[in-house]
XYZ file of C-alpha atoms in Angstrom:
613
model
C 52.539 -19.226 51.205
C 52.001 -16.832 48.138
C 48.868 -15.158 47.566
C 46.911 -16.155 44.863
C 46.146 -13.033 42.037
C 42.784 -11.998 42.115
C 40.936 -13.422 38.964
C 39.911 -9.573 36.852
C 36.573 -8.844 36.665
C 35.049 -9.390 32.944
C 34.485 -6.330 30.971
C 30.912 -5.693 30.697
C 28.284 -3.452 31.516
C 25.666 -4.235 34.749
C 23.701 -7.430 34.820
C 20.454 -7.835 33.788
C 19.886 -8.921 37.554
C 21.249 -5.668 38.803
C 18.183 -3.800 37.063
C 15.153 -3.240 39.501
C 11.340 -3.209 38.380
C 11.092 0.930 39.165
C 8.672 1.006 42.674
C 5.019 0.915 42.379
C 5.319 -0.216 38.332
C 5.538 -4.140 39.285
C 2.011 -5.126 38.152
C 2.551 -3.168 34.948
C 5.715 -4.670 34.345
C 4.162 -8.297 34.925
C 1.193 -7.639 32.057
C 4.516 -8.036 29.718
C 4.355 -11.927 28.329
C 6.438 -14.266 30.287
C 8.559 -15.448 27.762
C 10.396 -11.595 27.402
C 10.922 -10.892 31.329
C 14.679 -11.360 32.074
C 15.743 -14.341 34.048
C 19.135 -15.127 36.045
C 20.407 -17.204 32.806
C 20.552 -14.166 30.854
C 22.745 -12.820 33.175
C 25.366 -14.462 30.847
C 24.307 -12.753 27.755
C 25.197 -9.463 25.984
C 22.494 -7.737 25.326
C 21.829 -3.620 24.101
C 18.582 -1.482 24.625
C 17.070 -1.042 21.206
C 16.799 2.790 21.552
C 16.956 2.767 17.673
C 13.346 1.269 16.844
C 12.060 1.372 20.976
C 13.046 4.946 22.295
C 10.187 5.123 24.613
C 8.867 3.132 27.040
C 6.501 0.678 25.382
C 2.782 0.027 26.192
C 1.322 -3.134 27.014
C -0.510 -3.788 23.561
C 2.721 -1.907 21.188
C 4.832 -4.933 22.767
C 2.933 -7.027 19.308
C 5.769 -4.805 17.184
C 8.651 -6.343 18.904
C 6.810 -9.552 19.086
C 5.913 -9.929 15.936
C 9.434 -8.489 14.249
C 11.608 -10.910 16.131
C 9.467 -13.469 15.953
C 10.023 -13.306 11.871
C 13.503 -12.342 11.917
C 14.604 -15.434 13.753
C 12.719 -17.288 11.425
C 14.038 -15.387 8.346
C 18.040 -16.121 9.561
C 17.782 -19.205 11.247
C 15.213 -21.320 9.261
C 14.391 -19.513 5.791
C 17.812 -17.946 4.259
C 20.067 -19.723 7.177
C 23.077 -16.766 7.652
C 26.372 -18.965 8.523
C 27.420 -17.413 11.557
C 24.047 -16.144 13.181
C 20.622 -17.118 14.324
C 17.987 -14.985 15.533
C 17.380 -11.492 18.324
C 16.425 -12.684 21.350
C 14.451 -9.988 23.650
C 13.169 -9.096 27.095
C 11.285 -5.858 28.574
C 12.251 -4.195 32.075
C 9.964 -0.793 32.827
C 9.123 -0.437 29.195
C 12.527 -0.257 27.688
C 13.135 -3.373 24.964
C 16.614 -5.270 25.560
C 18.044 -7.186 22.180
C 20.827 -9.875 22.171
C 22.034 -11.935 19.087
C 22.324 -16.141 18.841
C 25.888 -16.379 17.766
C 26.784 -20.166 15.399
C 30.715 -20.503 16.847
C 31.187 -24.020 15.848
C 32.794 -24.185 12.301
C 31.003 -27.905 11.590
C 27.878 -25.877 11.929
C 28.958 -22.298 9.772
C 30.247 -24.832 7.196
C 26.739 -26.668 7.541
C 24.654 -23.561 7.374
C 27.205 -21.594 4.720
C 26.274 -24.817 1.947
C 22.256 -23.760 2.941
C 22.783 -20.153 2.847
C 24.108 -20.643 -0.923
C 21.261 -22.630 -1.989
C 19.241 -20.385 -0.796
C 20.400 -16.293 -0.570
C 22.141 -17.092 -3.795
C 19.037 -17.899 -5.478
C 17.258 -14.807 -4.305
C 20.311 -12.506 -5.540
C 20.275 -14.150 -8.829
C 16.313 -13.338 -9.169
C 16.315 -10.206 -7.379
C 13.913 -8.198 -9.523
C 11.570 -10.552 -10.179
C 11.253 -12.087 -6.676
C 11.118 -8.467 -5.121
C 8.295 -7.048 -7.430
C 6.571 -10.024 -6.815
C 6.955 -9.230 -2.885
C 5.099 -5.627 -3.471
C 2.622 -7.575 -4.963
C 2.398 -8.786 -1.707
C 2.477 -6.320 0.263
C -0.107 -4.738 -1.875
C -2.602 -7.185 -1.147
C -1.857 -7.497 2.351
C -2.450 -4.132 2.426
C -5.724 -4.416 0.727
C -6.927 -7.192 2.885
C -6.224 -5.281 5.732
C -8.502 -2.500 4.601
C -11.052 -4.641 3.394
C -11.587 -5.429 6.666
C -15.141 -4.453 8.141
C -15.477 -2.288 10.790
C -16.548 -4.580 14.478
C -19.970 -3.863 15.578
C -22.554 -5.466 17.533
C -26.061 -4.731 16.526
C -28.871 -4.922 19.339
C -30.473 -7.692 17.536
C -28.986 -9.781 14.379
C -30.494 -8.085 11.396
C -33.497 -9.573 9.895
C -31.993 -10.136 6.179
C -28.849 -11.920 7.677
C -31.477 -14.400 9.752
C -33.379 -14.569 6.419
C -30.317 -15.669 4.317
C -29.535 -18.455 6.500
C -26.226 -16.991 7.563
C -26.030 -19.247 10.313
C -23.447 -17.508 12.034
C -23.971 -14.354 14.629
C -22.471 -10.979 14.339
C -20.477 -11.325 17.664
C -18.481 -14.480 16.353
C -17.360 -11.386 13.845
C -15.270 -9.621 16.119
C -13.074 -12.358 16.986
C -12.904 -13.735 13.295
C -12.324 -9.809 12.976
C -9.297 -9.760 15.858
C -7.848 -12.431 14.754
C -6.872 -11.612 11.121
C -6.090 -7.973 11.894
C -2.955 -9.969 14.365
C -2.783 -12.821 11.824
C -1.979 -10.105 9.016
C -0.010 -7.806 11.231
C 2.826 -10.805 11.863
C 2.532 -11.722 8.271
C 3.554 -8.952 7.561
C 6.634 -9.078 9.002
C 7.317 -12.418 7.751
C 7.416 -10.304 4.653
C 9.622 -7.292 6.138
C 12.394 -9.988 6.556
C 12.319 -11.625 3.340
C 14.515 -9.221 1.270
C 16.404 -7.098 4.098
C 18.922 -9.300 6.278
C 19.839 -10.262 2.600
C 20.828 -6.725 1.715
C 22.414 -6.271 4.458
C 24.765 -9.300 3.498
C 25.406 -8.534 0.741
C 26.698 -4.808 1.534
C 28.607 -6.714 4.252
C 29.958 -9.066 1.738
C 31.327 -5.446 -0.320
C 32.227 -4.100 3.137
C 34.732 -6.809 4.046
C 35.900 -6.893 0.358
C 36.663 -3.320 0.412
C 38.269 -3.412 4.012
C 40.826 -6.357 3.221
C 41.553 -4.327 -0.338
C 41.770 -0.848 0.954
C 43.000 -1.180 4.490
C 43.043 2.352 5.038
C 39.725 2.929 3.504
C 36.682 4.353 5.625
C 33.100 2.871 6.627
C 32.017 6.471 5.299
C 33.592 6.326 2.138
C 32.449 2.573 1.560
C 29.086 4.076 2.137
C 29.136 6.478 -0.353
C 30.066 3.808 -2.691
C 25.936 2.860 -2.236
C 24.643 6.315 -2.232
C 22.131 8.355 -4.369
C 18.723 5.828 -3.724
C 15.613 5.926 -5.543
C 13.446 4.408 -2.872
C 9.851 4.795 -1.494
C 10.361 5.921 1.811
C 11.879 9.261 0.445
C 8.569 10.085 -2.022
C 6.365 11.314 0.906
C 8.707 14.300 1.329
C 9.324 14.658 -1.965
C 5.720 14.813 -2.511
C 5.906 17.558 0.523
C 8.232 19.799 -1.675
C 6.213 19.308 -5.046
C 3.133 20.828 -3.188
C 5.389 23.985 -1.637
C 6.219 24.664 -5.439
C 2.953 24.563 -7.067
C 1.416 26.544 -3.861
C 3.798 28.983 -5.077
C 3.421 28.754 -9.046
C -0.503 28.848 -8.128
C -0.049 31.834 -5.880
C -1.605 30.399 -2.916
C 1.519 30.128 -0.333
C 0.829 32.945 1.266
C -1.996 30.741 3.007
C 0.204 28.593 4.586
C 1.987 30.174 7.567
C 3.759 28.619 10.646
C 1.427 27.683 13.847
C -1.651 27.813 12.015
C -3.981 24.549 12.291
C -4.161 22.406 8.627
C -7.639 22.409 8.682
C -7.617 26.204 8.830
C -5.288 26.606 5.891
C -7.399 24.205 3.976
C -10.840 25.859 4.482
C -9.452 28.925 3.450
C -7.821 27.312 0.223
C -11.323 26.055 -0.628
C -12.786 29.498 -0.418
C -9.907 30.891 -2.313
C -11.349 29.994 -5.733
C -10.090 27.518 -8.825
C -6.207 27.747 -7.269
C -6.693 26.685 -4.001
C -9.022 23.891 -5.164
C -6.507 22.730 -7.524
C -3.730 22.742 -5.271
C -6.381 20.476 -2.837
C -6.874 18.061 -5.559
C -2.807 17.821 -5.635
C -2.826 17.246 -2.043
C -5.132 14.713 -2.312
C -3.267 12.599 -5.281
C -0.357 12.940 -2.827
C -1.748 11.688 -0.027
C -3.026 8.535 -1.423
C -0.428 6.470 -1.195
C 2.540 8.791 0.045
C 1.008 10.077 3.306
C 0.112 6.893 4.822
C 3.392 7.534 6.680
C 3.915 8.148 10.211
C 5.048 10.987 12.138
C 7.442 8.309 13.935
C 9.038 4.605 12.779
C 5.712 3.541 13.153
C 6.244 1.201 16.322
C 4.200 2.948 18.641
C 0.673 3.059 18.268
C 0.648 7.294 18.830
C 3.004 7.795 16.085
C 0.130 8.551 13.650
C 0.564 8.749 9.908
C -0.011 12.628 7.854
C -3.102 11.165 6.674
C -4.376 10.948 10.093
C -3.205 14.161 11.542
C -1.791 16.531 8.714
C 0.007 18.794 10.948
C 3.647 17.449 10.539
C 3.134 17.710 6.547
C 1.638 21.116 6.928
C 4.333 22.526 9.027
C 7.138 21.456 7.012
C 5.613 22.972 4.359
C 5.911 27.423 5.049
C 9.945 27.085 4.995
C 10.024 24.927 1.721
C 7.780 27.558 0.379
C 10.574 30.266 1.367
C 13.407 28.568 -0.122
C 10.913 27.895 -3.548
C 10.647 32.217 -3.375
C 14.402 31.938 -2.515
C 15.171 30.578 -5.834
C 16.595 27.595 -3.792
C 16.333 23.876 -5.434
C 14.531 21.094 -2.814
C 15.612 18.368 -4.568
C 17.856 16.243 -2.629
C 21.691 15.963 -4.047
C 20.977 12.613 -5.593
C 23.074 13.627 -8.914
C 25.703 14.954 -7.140
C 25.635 11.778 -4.705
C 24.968 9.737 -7.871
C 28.411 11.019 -9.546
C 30.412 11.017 -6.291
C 29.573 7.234 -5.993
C 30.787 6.709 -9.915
C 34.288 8.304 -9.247
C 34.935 6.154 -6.252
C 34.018 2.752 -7.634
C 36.044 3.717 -10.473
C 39.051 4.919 -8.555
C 39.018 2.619 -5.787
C 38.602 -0.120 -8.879
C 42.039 1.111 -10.567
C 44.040 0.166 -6.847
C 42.968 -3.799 -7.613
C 46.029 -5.294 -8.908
C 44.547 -8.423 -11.167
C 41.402 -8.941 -13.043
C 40.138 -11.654 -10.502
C 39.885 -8.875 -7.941
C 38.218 -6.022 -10.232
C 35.935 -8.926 -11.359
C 35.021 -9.783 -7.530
C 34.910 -6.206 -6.685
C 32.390 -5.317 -9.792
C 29.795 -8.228 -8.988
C 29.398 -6.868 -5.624
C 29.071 -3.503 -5.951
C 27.097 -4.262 -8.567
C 24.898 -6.648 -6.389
C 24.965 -3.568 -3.899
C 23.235 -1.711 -5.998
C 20.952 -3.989 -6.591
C 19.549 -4.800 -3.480
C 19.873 -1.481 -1.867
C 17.029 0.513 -2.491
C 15.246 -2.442 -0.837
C 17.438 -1.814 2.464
C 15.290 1.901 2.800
C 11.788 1.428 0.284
C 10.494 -1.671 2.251
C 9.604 0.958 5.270
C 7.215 2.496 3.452
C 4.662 -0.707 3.314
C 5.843 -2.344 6.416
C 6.476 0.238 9.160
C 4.179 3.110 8.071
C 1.642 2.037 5.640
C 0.896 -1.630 7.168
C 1.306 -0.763 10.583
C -0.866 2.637 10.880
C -3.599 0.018 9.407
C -3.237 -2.272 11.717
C -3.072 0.198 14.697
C -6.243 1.937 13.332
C -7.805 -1.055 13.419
C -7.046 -1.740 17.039
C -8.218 1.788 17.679
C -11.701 0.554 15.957
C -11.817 -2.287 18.995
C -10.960 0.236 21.138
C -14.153 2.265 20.286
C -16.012 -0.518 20.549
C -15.247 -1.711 24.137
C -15.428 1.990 24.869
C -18.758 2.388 24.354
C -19.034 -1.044 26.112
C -18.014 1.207 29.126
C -14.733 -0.940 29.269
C -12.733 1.751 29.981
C -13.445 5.608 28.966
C -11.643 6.443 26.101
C -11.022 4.247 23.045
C -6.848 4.777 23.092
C -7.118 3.110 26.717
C -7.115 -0.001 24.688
C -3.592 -0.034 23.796
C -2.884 -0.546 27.662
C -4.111 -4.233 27.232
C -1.626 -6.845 25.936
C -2.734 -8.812 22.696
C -3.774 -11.395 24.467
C -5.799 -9.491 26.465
C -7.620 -7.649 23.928
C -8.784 -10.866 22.997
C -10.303 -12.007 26.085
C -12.119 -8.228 26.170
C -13.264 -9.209 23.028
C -14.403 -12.567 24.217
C -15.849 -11.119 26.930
C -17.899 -8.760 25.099
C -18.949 -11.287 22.932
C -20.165 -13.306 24.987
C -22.445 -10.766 27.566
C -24.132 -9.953 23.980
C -24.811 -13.672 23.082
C -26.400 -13.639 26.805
C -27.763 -10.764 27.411
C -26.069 -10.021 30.792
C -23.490 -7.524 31.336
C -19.745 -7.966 30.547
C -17.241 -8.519 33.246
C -14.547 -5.527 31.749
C -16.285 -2.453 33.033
C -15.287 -4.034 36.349
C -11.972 -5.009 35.298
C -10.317 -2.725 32.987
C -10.811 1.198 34.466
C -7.975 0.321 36.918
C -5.732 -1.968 35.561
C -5.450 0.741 32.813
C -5.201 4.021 34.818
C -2.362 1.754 37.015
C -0.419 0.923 33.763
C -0.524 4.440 32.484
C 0.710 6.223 35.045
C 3.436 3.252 35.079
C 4.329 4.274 31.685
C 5.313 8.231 32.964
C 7.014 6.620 35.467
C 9.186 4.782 33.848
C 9.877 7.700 30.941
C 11.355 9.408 33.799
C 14.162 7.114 34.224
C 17.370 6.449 32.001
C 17.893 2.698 31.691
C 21.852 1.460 30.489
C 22.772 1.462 26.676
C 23.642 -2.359 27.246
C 23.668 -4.957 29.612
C 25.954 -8.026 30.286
C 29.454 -9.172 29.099
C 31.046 -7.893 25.925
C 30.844 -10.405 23.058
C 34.626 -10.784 22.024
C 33.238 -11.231 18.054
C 29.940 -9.710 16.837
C 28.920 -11.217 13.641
C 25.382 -10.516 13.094
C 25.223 -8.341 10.119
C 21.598 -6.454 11.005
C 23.594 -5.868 14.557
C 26.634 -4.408 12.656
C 25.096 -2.890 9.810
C 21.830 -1.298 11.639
C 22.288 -0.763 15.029
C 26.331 -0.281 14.981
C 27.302 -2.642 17.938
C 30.690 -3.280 17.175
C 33.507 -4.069 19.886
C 34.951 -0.330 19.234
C 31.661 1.009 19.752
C 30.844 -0.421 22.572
C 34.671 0.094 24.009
C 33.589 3.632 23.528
C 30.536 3.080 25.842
C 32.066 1.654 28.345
C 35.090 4.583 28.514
C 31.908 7.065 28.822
C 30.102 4.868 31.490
C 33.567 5.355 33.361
C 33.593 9.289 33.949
C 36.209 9.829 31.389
C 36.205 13.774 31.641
C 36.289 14.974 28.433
C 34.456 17.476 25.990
C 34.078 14.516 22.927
C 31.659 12.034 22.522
C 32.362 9.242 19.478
C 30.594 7.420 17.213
C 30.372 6.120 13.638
C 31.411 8.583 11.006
C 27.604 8.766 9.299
C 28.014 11.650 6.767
C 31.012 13.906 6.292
C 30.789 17.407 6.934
C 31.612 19.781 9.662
C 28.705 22.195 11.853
C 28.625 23.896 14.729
C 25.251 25.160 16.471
C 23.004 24.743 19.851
C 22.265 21.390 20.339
C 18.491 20.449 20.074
C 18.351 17.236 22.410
C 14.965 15.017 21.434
C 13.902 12.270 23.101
C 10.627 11.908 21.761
C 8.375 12.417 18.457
C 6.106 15.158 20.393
C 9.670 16.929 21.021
C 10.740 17.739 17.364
C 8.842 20.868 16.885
C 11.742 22.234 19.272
C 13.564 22.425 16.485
C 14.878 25.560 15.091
C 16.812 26.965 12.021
C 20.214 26.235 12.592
C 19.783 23.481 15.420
C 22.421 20.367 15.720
C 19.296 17.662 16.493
C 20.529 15.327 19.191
C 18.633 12.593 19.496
C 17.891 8.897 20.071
C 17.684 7.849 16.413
C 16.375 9.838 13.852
C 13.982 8.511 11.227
C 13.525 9.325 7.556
C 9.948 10.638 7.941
C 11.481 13.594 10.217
C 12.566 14.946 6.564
C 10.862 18.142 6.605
C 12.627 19.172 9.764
C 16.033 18.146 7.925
C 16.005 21.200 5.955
C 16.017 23.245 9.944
C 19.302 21.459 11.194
C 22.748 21.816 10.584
C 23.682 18.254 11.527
C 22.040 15.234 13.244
C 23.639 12.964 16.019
C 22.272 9.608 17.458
C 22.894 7.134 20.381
C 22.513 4.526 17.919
C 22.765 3.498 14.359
C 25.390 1.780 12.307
C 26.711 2.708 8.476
C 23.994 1.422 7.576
C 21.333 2.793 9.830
C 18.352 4.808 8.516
C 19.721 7.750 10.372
C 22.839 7.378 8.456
C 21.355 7.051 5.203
C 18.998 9.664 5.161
C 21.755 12.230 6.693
C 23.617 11.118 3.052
C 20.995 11.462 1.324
C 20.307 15.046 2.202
C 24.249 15.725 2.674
C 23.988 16.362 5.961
C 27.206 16.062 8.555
C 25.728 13.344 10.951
C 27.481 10.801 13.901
C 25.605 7.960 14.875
C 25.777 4.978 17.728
C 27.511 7.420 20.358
C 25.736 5.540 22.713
C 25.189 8.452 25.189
C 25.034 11.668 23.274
C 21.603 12.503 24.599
C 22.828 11.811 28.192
C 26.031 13.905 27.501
C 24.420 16.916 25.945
C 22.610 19.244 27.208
C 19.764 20.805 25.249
C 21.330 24.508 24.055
C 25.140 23.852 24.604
C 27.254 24.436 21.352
C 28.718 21.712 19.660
C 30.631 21.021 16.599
C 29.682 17.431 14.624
C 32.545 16.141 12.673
C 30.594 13.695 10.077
C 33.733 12.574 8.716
C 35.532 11.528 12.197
C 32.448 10.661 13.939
C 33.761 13.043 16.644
C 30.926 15.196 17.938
C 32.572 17.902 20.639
C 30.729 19.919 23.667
C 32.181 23.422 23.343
C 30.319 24.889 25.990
C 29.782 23.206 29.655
C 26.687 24.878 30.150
C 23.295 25.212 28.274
């Protein structure tokens, strides 16, 4: 009797089941919501660690960003704009890291179905681009005025006398949940208004993408990129705002104030005393900061990364090496001519390979379109991410204060240890030993719980956790997954070779921005790490993020574990023409901090040239 072949094992990475809640951790890891714990059905799934937006273990009450963003995504592909061949991100939590896997439409009854939607709907939005998107800062700009229109929570000792007079009717502890409640309500309305525009931009650079790749077969991602370079777009005008105030410091002859290590509230109490310069270059810092520095020193998804307005010390020490290269004679503007022109002379050549007018005419309504919708792609981050969200966080940190001096817990950032949900019964609970005049229940509560889930959060920053999870999808059509993140089937090919052992001195990735560099590489895993950074540095990192600019002008190229063409890490490394590979998948885990390597931008080959540090 023959022997029957073994079946091969599927290609995949470990199983969701394989990965253990660390020791000791379990209680923290069962404050996350039920609904994002992984189960033995997902077991079946693909699914990738979101190091791109989630680097670090997440806290109990940041969980609301993934929450919140998913929760309008799926609506914004699945029920608003209906993409043909994709739904929403699914998501679960193990020891703080965020896990993301795509809903997939196979069934070609249902892409035709959701295709005739999509074209009633996207369409219409492309064809009224401006109008509908200036319309959506409108928007944003009110959202963003509600939210700071909102008062500050309080609970008097008694209700004052002119609100019992007036008839009010309704106490000042009913406040702070009327208070809670539209600080959450506006923070998930918000992104309901994140998603509006950008899954569509990403289409339709996908749309050009494919167009390009059938045309051109032996064209690059990197040079279809270019085509879409040279962006006017808010997220870029806080640092350009940084390097407008290095060169009037130094046409008012006050730079010599500003000097590496030295706290910004010492250089600006010395500016003050420095006579009609120094308070002219303070009223220029303050027109700057309001809007441009209600940015954060992260992407704005953890409730520490704070924005310059609250903590001016990553402005400030960007600031002493622009002023060097304004003395230098050196320009700060970013290329954005140069990128600008580049762009221009590949449309036009590319355009002269089409063969009949059909094509050129396809080929100039979506670049055109491109165009069009890009800046959107980068300049919605500015209201969303960093403006909206360091509101919103603030606000939290106002509740915090609150149950604080409530004796709750002893410091008013213990609050983001508590889950949404929780907060809310805090609140409640508060609320209602005022309204009795007894004592409330959290002083009892909350000391423990919150010392137990901080310490589970160092924990679990100690441990790696794998880039993905699951069996490899044989097609991945979801264009955020593509575009942003870079999960392709050669990408993660490439992880799995790496998760292997393959001994060799070259990590890959996605060809971000061309150039060559060679230096020590600066491995960051964190936001508190970047002031490692030195002159000359390759930056190795999780993801990068556009409001790391001033450190861009330190490093000789960037590298990422993950990010697509499309990524922010990719973008900004164009936009500042710097050599960059992005989605390696491991780079951080393969590089040490201080060996040499060389970045290839335009082969998306980064290799270690020294084994050790």
């Amino acid at each position: 009797m023959n022997a029957q072949p073994k079946p091969k094992p599927t290609k995949g990475f470990p199983l969701p089941s394989s990965l253990r809640v660390i020791p000791g951790t379990e209680r923290a890891q069962a404050a996350y919501p039920y609904h994002i714990q992984f189960s033995e059905a997902d077991d079946n799934r693909f699914w990738f660690y979101n190091s791109m937006h989630f680097p670090e273990p997440m806290s109990a009450f940041d969980m609301v960003t993934a929450e919140a963003a998913y929760c309008a995504l799926g609506a914004a592909n699945t029920r608003v704009h209906c993409l043909p061949t994709t739904l929403g991100i699914d998501h679960r939590i193990i020891n703080g890291r965020v896990y993301i896997g795509g809903n997939a439409v196979t069934d070609p009854a249902e892409i035709a179905r959701r295709t005739e939607e999509f074209q009633k709907r996207a369409f219409y939005y492309y064809e009224n681009w401006e109008r509908l998107y200036a319309q959506w800062r409108e928007k944003m700009l009110k959202l963003i005025q509600d939210a700071q229109a909102l008062p500050k929570p309080t609970l008097p000792e008694l209700e004052p006398l002119e609100n019992v007079h007036a008839g009010r009717g309704v106490a000042s502890n009913h406040y702070l949940l009327d208070i809670y409640q539209k600080t959450l309500e506006g923070y998930f309305r918000m992104w309901h208004h994140h998603f509006e525009f950008l899954l569509l931009g990403y289409g339709a650079y996908l749309t050009f993408f494919a167009f390009c790749k059938k045309a051109f077969p032996e064209i690059t991602d990197q040079t279809i990129a270019r085509m879409v370079a040279g962006i006017e777009a808010e997220i870029f005008r806080p640092d350009d705002e940084l390097r407008r105030l290095a060169r009037r410091a130094v046409e008012l002859g006050v730079d010599g104030k500003f000097k590496e290590g030295v706290p910004a509230e010492v250089i600006i109490e010395s500016l003050r005393q420095s006579g009609p310069p120094g308070e002219q270059w303070l009223k220029e810092l303050q027109a700057a900061r309001d809007p441009w520095f209600n940015i954060n020193v992260g992407d704005g998804f953890y409730h520490y990364h704070r924005a310059w307005n609250d903590d001016l010390s990553m402005p400030f020490a960007g600031l002493p090496d622009y002023m060097r290269r304004v003395r230098a004679g050196e320009s700060l503007e970013r290329p954005i001519e140069r990128l600008k022109a580049e762009r221009a002379q590949l449309i036009a050549e590319y355009r002269e390979l089409l063969s009949t007018d059909d094509e050129r005419a396809a080929y100039d309504q979506m670049i055109t379109l491109a165009h069009r919708v890009f800046p959107y792609v980068e300049g919605h981050k500015f209201y969303c991410e960093h403006w909206y969200t360091n509101l919103f966080f603030n606000k939290i940190r106002e509740f915090g204060a609150l149950l604080a001096q409530h004796k709750f817990f002893p410091d008013a950032e213990d609050v983001f240890h508590l889950t949404h949900y929780e907060l809310e019964a805090a609140i409640i609970d508060l609320m209602t030993a005022w309204s009795n005049g007894s004592e409330p229940r959290g002083p009892a509560h909350w000391p423990k719980i919150v010392a137990e889930r901080r310490a589970a959060l160092e924990e679990w920053a100690k441990h790696e956790t794998p880039p993905a999870l699951g069996p490899v999808p044989d097609v991945i059509d979801d264009p955020a997954i593509v575009m942003l993140w870079g999960i392709t089937r050669e990408s993660l090919d490439n992880w799995l070779a790496a998760s292997g052992g393959e001994d060799t001195n070259e990590v890959k990735g996605f060809a971000a921005s061309s150039g060559v560099a060679e230096g020590p590489a600066r491995v960051v895993k964190s936001v508190e790490e970047i002031s490692r950074v030195q002159k000359g540095d390759i930056l190795v990192c999780q993801v990068t993020n556009p409001t790391w600019a001033p450190i861009f002008q330190k490093i000789a190229a960037a590298v990422s574990d993950i990010g697509g063409s499309m990524s922010h890490a990719a973008i900004v490394a164009r936009e500042y023409g710097l050599p960059a590979v992005v989605g390696t998948g491991n780079a951080t885990a393969r590089i040490k901090d201080g060996q040499r390597i060389r970045v290839d931008g335009g082969r998306g080959i980064v290799t270690i040239l020294e084994q050790d540090a």
